[in-house]
Coordinates of C-alpha atoms in Angstrom, one line a residue:
M1 CA -5.3 -93.4 30.4
K2 CA -5.9 -89.7 31.5
R3 CA -2.9 -90.0 33.9
A4 CA -0.8 -91.5 31.1
F5 CA -1.7 -88.6 28.8
C6 CA -0.7 -86.0 31.5
V7 CA 2.6 -87.8 32.0
I8 CA 3.3 -87.7 28.2
A9 CA 2.3 -84.1 28.0
G10 CA 4.6 -83.2 31.0
A11 CA 7.5 -85.1 29.4
C12 CA 7.1 -83.2 26.2
S13 CA 7.1 -79.9 27.9
L14 CA 10.3 -80.9 30.0
L15 CA 12.0 -81.9 26.8
G16 CA 11.2 -78.4 25.2
W17 CA 8.7 -79.7 22.6
A18 CA 5.8 -77.4 21.5
P19 CA 2.7 -77.3 23.7
A20 CA -0.4 -79.1 22.6
D21 CA -2.1 -75.8 21.4
E22 CA 1.0 -74.8 19.2
A23 CA 1.2 -78.3 17.7
G24 CA -2.5 -78.4 17.0
M25 CA -2.3 -75.0 15.3
K26 CA 0.7 -76.1 13.1
N27 CA -0.9 -79.3 12.1
A28 CA -4.1 -77.5 11.0
L29 CA -2.2 -74.8 9.0
A30 CA 0.0 -77.6 7.4
D31 CA -2.9 -79.6 6.4
W32 CA -4.6 -76.5 4.9
Q33 CA -1.4 -75.4 3.0
M34 CA -1.1 -79.0 1.5
R35 CA -4.7 -79.2 0.3
Q36 CA -4.5 -75.6 -1.0
S37 CA -1.2 -76.3 -2.9
D38 CA -2.6 -79.5 -4.5
W39 CA -5.7 -77.8 -5.6
E40 CA -3.9 -74.8 -7.1
S41 CA -1.4 -77.2 -9.1
A42 CA -4.5 -79.1 -10.5
F43 CA -6.3 -75.9 -11.4
K44 CA -3.2 -74.5 -13.2
T45 CA -2.6 -77.8 -15.2
A46 CA -6.4 -78.3 -16.0
E47 CA -6.8 -79.3 -19.6
S48 CA -10.2 -77.5 -20.3
D49 CA -12.5 -75.0 -19.0
G50 CA -15.0 -77.7 -18.1
K51 CA -12.2 -79.3 -15.8
R52 CA -11.6 -75.9 -14.2
E53 CA -15.3 -75.5 -13.5
E54 CA -15.4 -78.8 -11.9
L55 CA -12.3 -78.0 -9.8
M56 CA -13.9 -74.7 -8.6
K57 CA -16.7 -76.8 -7.0
S58 CA -14.2 -79.0 -5.1
R59 CA -12.1 -76.0 -3.8
P60 CA -10.7 -76.6 -0.3
D61 CA -13.1 -75.3 2.4
A62 CA -11.6 -72.8 4.8
V63 CA -14.5 -72.8 7.2
P64 CA -13.5 -76.0 9.1
V65 CA -9.9 -74.5 9.5
A66 CA -11.2 -71.5 11.0
R67 CA -13.2 -73.5 13.7
E68 CA -10.1 -75.7 14.4
L69 CA -7.6 -72.7 14.6
W70 CA -9.9 -70.9 17.1
R71 CA -10.2 -74.1 19.2
Q72 CA -6.4 -74.4 19.3
V73 CA -5.4 -70.8 20.0
G74 CA -8.5 -68.9 21.1
R75 CA -7.6 -69.2 24.8
D76 CA -4.1 -67.8 24.4
L77 CA -5.4 -65.1 21.9
Q78 CA -7.9 -63.8 24.5
K79 CA -5.3 -63.3 27.2
P80 CA -2.8 -60.5 26.5
E81 CA -0.4 -61.8 29.0
T82 CA -0.2 -65.1 27.1
Q83 CA 0.0 -63.7 23.5
K84 CA 3.1 -65.6 22.5
P85 CA 4.9 -65.5 19.2
Y86 CA 3.7 -68.9 18.1
L87 CA 0.2 -67.2 17.6
L88 CA 1.5 -65.1 14.6
P89 CA 0.7 -67.7 11.8
A90 CA -2.9 -68.1 13.1
V91 CA -3.4 -64.4 13.4
I92 CA -2.4 -63.9 9.9
W93 CA -4.5 -66.8 8.6
F94 CA -7.5 -65.3 10.3
L95 CA -6.9 -62.0 8.8
D96 CA -6.3 -63.4 5.3
H97 CA -9.6 -65.4 5.4
P98 CA -12.4 -63.0 6.9
A99 CA -15.2 -64.7 4.9
A100 CA -14.4 -68.2 6.3
V101 CA -14.3 -66.7 9.8
A102 CA -17.7 -65.2 9.2
Q103 CA -19.1 -68.4 7.9
A104 CA -17.6 -70.5 10.8
F105 CA -19.2 -68.3 13.4
P106 CA -22.5 -67.1 12.0
N107 CA -23.7 -65.1 14.9
G108 CA -21.3 -62.4 14.0
E109 CA -20.0 -61.6 17.6
T110 CA -17.5 -64.2 17.7
A111 CA -16.2 -63.4 14.1
R112 CA -15.8 -59.7 15.1
K113 CA -14.2 -60.7 18.3
I114 CA -11.6 -62.8 16.5
V115 CA -10.6 -60.0 14.1
V116 CA -10.3 -57.5 16.9
L117 CA -8.1 -59.9 19.1
C118 CA -5.9 -60.4 16.0
L119 CA -5.5 -56.7 15.5
D120 CA -4.8 -56.3 19.3
A121 CA -2.1 -59.1 19.2
L122 CA -0.3 -57.5 16.3
E123 CA -0.4 -54.0 17.5
N124 CA 0.6 -54.7 21.1
T125 CA 3.3 -57.7 20.8
L126 CA 3.5 -59.4 17.4
F127 CA 4.4 -56.6 15.2
R128 CA 8.2 -57.1 16.2
E129 CA 8.3 -60.9 15.5
K130 CA 9.8 -62.5 12.3
G131 CA 7.1 -63.0 9.8
A132 CA 4.8 -60.1 10.8
G133 CA 5.1 -58.5 7.4
K134 CA 3.0 -61.3 5.9
A135 CA -0.1 -59.6 7.7
A136 CA 0.6 -56.6 5.3
Y137 CA -1.6 -58.0 2.5
A138 CA -4.7 -58.3 4.8
L139 CA -4.0 -54.9 6.5
S140 CA -3.5 -53.0 3.2
S141 CA -7.2 -54.1 2.1
S142 CA -8.7 -52.1 5.0
R143 CA -9.0 -48.3 5.1
E144 CA -9.1 -48.3 8.8
L145 CA -6.5 -46.0 10.4
R146 CA -5.7 -48.8 12.9
C147 CA -4.5 -51.1 10.2
R148 CA -2.2 -48.3 8.8
V149 CA -0.9 -47.7 12.3
I150 CA 0.1 -51.4 12.5
L151 CA 1.8 -51.3 9.1
E152 CA 3.8 -48.4 10.2
Q153 CA 4.9 -50.2 13.2
I154 CA 6.0 -53.2 11.4
K155 CA 7.9 -51.0 9.0
D156 CA 9.6 -48.8 11.6
Y157 CA 10.2 -51.3 14.4
S158 CA 10.7 -54.7 12.8
Q159 CA 14.3 -55.9 12.8
F160 CA 13.8 -58.0 9.8
P161 CA 14.3 -56.4 6.2
E162 CA 11.6 -58.6 4.5
D163 CA 8.9 -57.7 6.9
Q164 CA 10.0 -54.0 6.7
G165 CA 9.7 -54.2 2.9
L166 CA 6.4 -56.0 3.0
A167 CA 4.9 -53.3 5.4
A168 CA 6.2 -50.6 3.1
L169 CA 4.4 -52.2 0.2
G170 CA 1.3 -52.4 2.2
L171 CA 1.4 -48.7 3.0
A172 CA 1.9 -47.9 -0.6
M173 CA -1.2 -49.9 -1.4
V174 CA -3.2 -48.2 1.3
M175 CA -2.2 -44.7 -0.1
K176 CA -3.4 -45.7 -3.6
E177 CA -6.8 -44.1 -4.5
T178 CA -8.8 -46.6 -6.5
T179 CA -12.1 -44.8 -7.0
G180 CA -13.5 -41.4 -7.9
M181 CA -11.6 -38.6 -9.8
L182 CA -8.0 -39.3 -9.0
Q183 CA -5.9 -36.1 -8.4
D184 CA -2.5 -37.7 -8.2
D185 CA -1.0 -35.2 -5.8
V186 CA 2.7 -34.8 -6.3
R187 CA 3.6 -35.4 -2.7
L188 CA 1.5 -38.5 -2.5
V189 CA 3.1 -39.9 -5.6
A190 CA 6.6 -39.2 -4.2
A191 CA 5.7 -40.9 -1.0
R192 CA 4.3 -44.0 -2.8
G193 CA 7.4 -44.0 -4.9
K194 CA 9.7 -44.1 -1.9
L195 CA 7.7 -46.9 -0.3
L196 CA 7.8 -49.0 -3.5
K197 CA 11.6 -48.5 -3.7
D198 CA 11.9 -49.8 -0.1
A199 CA 9.8 -52.9 -1.1
I200 CA 12.1 -53.5 -4.2
I201 CA 15.3 -53.3 -2.1
K202 CA 14.0 -55.5 0.8
C203 CA 11.4 -58.1 -0.3
Y204 CA 11.6 -58.3 -4.1
D205 CA 11.6 -62.1 -4.2
S206 CA 8.8 -62.4 -1.6
S207 CA 5.1 -62.7 -2.0
F208 CA 2.5 -60.1 -1.0
G209 CA -0.4 -62.3 -0.2
P210 CA -1.0 -64.5 -3.4
V211 CA 0.9 -62.1 -5.6
P212 CA 4.7 -61.9 -6.2
V213 CA 6.1 -58.5 -5.0
R214 CA 8.0 -58.1 -8.3
N215 CA 4.8 -58.3 -10.3
L216 CA 3.0 -55.9 -8.0
V217 CA 5.8 -53.4 -7.9
Q218 CA 6.2 -53.4 -11.7
E219 CA 2.3 -52.8 -12.1
E220 CA 2.4 -49.8 -9.6
L221 CA 5.5 -48.3 -11.3
Y222 CA 3.9 -48.7 -14.7
E223 CA 0.9 -46.7 -13.5
I224 CA 2.9 -44.0 -11.8
R225 CA 5.2 -43.5 -15.0
N226 CA 2.4 -43.7 -17.6
L227 CA -1.1 -43.1 -16.1
N228 CA -0.7 -40.4 -13.4
I229 CA -1.7 -36.8 -14.0
G230 CA 1.1 -35.0 -15.8
Q231 CA 2.4 -38.1 -17.6
T232 CA 1.9 -38.9 -21.3
G233 CA -0.6 -41.6 -21.7
P234 CA -0.2 -44.6 -24.0
G235 CA -1.2 -43.9 -27.7
I236 CA -4.5 -45.2 -29.0
S237 CA -5.2 -46.4 -32.6
L238 CA -8.4 -48.1 -33.1
P239 CA -11.2 -48.4 -35.8
S240 CA -14.3 -46.1 -35.5
S241 CA -17.7 -47.6 -35.4
A242 CA -19.0 -45.0 -37.8
T243 CA -16.6 -45.4 -40.8
G244 CA -14.4 -48.4 -39.8
A245 CA -11.3 -46.2 -40.4
Q246 CA -8.5 -46.2 -38.0
V247 CA -8.4 -43.3 -35.5
T248 CA -5.3 -42.3 -33.5
L249 CA -5.4 -40.4 -30.4
P250 CA -4.3 -37.8 -29.4
T251 CA -5.0 -35.9 -32.6
G252 CA -2.4 -33.2 -32.0
D253 CA -4.8 -30.2 -32.4
K254 CA -7.5 -30.7 -29.8
P255 CA -7.8 -32.0 -26.2
V256 CA -9.6 -35.2 -26.1
L257 CA -11.8 -36.8 -23.4
V258 CA -11.4 -40.5 -23.7
V259 CA -14.5 -42.3 -22.3
F260 CA -14.0 -46.0 -21.7
W261 CA -17.5 -47.5 -21.6
D262 CA -19.2 -50.8 -22.1
P263 CA -22.7 -51.4 -23.7
R264 CA -23.4 -54.0 -21.2
D265 CA -22.8 -51.6 -18.3
A266 CA -25.9 -49.5 -17.5
R267 CA -23.9 -46.9 -15.6
S268 CA -21.4 -46.3 -18.3
V269 CA -24.2 -46.2 -20.9
Q270 CA -26.0 -43.5 -18.8
F271 CA -22.7 -41.4 -18.6
L272 CA -22.2 -41.7 -22.2
G273 CA -25.0 -39.6 -23.0
K274 CA -23.7 -36.9 -20.6
A275 CA -20.2 -37.0 -22.2
A276 CA -21.8 -36.5 -25.7
S277 CA -23.5 -33.4 -24.5
L278 CA -20.1 -32.0 -23.5
R279 CA -19.3 -31.3 -27.2
G280 CA -21.8 -28.4 -27.2
E281 CA -20.5 -27.1 -23.9
F282 CA -16.8 -27.3 -24.9
P283 CA -16.4 -26.7 -28.7
G284 CA -12.8 -27.2 -28.6
L285 CA -13.0 -30.5 -26.8
M286 CA -13.1 -33.8 -28.6
V287 CA -15.2 -36.5 -26.8
M288 CA -14.1 -40.0 -28.0
P289 CA -15.7 -43.1 -26.4
V290 CA -13.8 -46.5 -26.4
A291 CA -15.7 -49.7 -26.0
P292 CA -14.8 -53.5 -25.9
G293 CA -16.4 -56.2 -28.1
S294 CA -17.3 -56.4 -31.7
S295 CA -18.1 -53.5 -34.0
E296 CA -21.7 -54.8 -34.6
N297 CA -22.5 -54.8 -30.9
V298 CA -21.2 -51.3 -30.4
K299 CA -23.1 -49.9 -33.3
K300 CA -26.2 -51.6 -32.1
A301 CA -25.8 -50.0 -28.7
L302 CA -25.2 -46.6 -30.0
L303 CA -28.4 -46.9 -32.3
N304 CA -30.5 -48.0 -29.4
L305 CA -29.2 -45.2 -27.4
N306 CA -30.0 -42.7 -30.3
L307 CA -26.6 -41.0 -29.8
D308 CA -25.0 -39.3 -32.8
I309 CA -21.4 -39.8 -31.5
P310 CA -19.0 -42.4 -32.9
S311 CA -17.0 -44.8 -30.6
L312 CA -13.7 -46.6 -31.1
V313 CA -14.0 -50.3 -31.0
D314 CA -11.5 -52.1 -28.9
E315 CA -12.1 -55.8 -29.9
K316 CA -8.9 -57.1 -28.2
A317 CA -9.2 -54.6 -25.2
A318 CA -5.7 -53.4 -26.0
A319 CA -6.5 -49.8 -24.9
F320 CA -8.3 -51.1 -21.8
K321 CA -5.2 -52.9 -20.8
D322 CA -2.8 -50.0 -21.7
Y323 CA -4.9 -47.6 -19.5
R324 CA -5.6 -50.3 -16.8
V325 CA -9.3 -49.9 -17.0
R326 CA -10.9 -52.5 -14.7
L327 CA -14.4 -50.8 -14.2
T328 CA -16.5 -48.7 -16.5
P329 CA -17.1 -45.8 -17.0
Q330 CA -13.6 -44.5 -16.8
V331 CA -12.4 -41.2 -18.2
Y332 CA -9.0 -39.7 -19.2
L333 CA -8.7 -36.1 -20.3
L334 CA -5.6 -35.7 -22.7
D335 CA -4.1 -32.5 -24.0
P336 CA -3.4 -32.2 -27.7
K337 CA 0.0 -33.8 -27.0
G338 CA -1.3 -36.7 -25.0
K339 CA -0.5 -35.4 -21.6
I340 CA -3.0 -36.5 -19.0
L341 CA -4.8 -33.7 -17.4
M342 CA -7.6 -35.7 -15.5
R343 CA -8.5 -39.2 -14.9
G344 CA -10.8 -41.5 -12.8
T345 CA -14.2 -42.8 -12.4
P346 CA -16.8 -40.0 -13.0
D347 CA -18.4 -38.9 -9.7
M348 CA -19.5 -35.8 -8.1
L349 CA -16.2 -34.1 -8.6
F350 CA -16.2 -34.8 -12.4
D351 CA -17.8 -31.5 -13.5
A352 CA -15.6 -29.3 -11.3
N353 CA -12.4 -31.2 -12.3
L354 CA -13.3 -31.0 -15.9
Y355 CA -14.0 -27.3 -15.8
A356 CA -10.8 -26.6 -13.9
A357 CA -8.7 -28.7 -16.3
M358 CA -10.3 -27.0 -19.4
G359 CA -9.9 -23.6 -17.7
K360 CA -6.3 -24.1 -17.4
L361 CA -5.9 -25.3 -20.9
E362 CA -7.8 -22.5 -22.4
G363 CA -5.7 -20.0 -20.2
K364 CA -2.5 -21.4 -21.6
K365 CA -3.8 -21.0 -25.2
N366 CA -4.8 -17.5 -24.6
G367 CA -1.5 -16.8 -22.9
K368 CA 0.3 -18.2 -26.0
A369 CA -1.9 -16.1 -28.3
E370 CA -1.0 -12.9 -26.3
E371 CA 2.6 -13.7 -26.4
K372 CA 2.5 -14.0 -30.2
K373 CA 0.6 -10.7 -30.6
A374 CA 3.2 -9.1 -28.3
A375 CA 6.1 -10.4 -30.4
A376 CA 4.4 -9.2 -33.6
A377 CA 3.9 -5.7 -32.3
P378 CA 6.6 -2.9 -33.1
P379 CA 9.1 -2.5 -30.3
A380 CA 8.4 0.4 -28.0
A381 CA 10.6 3.5 -27.8
R382 CA 13.6 2.9 -25.7
P383 CA 13.7 4.8 -22.4
A384 CA 16.3 7.6 -21.7
P385 CA 19.4 6.2 -20.2
L386 CA 19.9 6.7 -16.5
P387 CA 22.8 8.7 -15.1
A388 CA 25.9 6.8 -14.0
K389 CA 25.5 7.9 -10.4
I390 CA 22.0 7.4 -8.9
N391 CA 21.0 9.8 -6.1
S392 CA 24.4 11.4 -6.0
P393 CA 24.8 15.2 -5.2
E394 CA 25.1 16.0 -8.9
T395 CA 21.9 14.2 -10.0
R396 CA 19.8 14.5 -6.9
V397 CA 16.6 16.4 -7.4
P398 CA 15.3 18.3 -4.3
A399 CA 11.9 17.1 -3.5
A400 CA 9.1 19.8 -3.1
P401 CA 7.8 20.0 0.5
Q402 CA 4.5 18.1 0.8
P403 CA 1.7 19.4 3.2
A404 CA 1.1 17.1 6.2
A405 CA -1.8 14.7 5.4
A406 CA -5.0 15.0 7.5
P407 CA -5.6 12.0 9.7
A408 CA -8.0 9.6 8.1
A409 CA -11.5 9.4 9.6
P410 CA -12.3 6.0 11.2
L411 CA -14.6 3.9 9.0
A412 CA -18.0 3.4 10.5
P413 CA -19.4 -0.1 10.7
P414 CA -22.2 -0.9 8.3
P415 CA -25.9 -0.7 9.7
L416 CA -27.4 -3.9 10.8
R417 CA -29.9 -5.6 8.5
P418 CA -33.4 -5.9 9.9
M419 CA -34.4 -9.4 11.1
P420 CA -36.9 -11.0 8.7
E421 CA -40.4 -11.2 10.0

């Protein structure tokens, strides 16, 4: 039986068929894709939330797939001289499913080894292969410099436009700051815009992981054009928790610090107290919180916090969607005309950024006031007209001889301070 199997395997290799390892890998991936596709179709067409909850419990398990793939390709993946192009789909699958790899090999060493081997294979040989751009989604989720280098390799050296575009989109996502006080450097925004344009041209109809490229690009362009520092933010018109009257932001006469908070989030509740105290420190600043949920819940939360500051109630989360607020607290500083001066999640840089932005705003106001005063002042006397010929023999005034200046004495160094005892 063993001899017959060897004869069949030899015949397959002579006929040019795929080796056993490659065939096993393809079968494992095809089975996974079929089960995943069937589950996603059933989830999308589920008739009720209860059915969806039931389907979530029967979601396809990726752990056995990770073990089977490693059994099929692990030998070739560990030998740099045998890292063949057929390994690319398995490499991408491993990088896209890090949790399954970690669960399949709980000791940790094997899981880390698999990830390192996949990155080695991409960086050394596979970045030129067709389909390498599909690894961009997993690479862009990491902040390691090595992942960015691999993305740049795919973008610069791949011969396939789709892979180039996916790598460019991955680089644009890596360059996106998602936490802290965002500064939106002009050069960074320009570089990201160029990468997004490259993705639109080369892979607009492709998918970036589970997300269509067209959807992701549209979302990124919306943020660049509407939510970056220097852009005019979307208008806000919501009822106040204090009076129920509709409040429109910006007001047109004061800068406003819009604080997106949630009564259920302890961190945003804590920051709201600090935001309320800013009204005394910056009398010309309007602090306006915006909270999701019902008016009763927001009123109750403010009463429990003992804060004398009203909040706008965003029952349908319209402002949260317009400003792409995914986590609270989130702040946006708008000038009187609605131009964004500062944005981000309050962190250690919040105070410094707020002082800098308000300082610039106050400086502009003072400069405009001085210009108005200067315009209202009477015009100064006109200076005497200059002669037609400057420094000509007719107009030249002989300069009085000046005595030679004495050489300046060299400055003595300051005395040394005594060492403290």
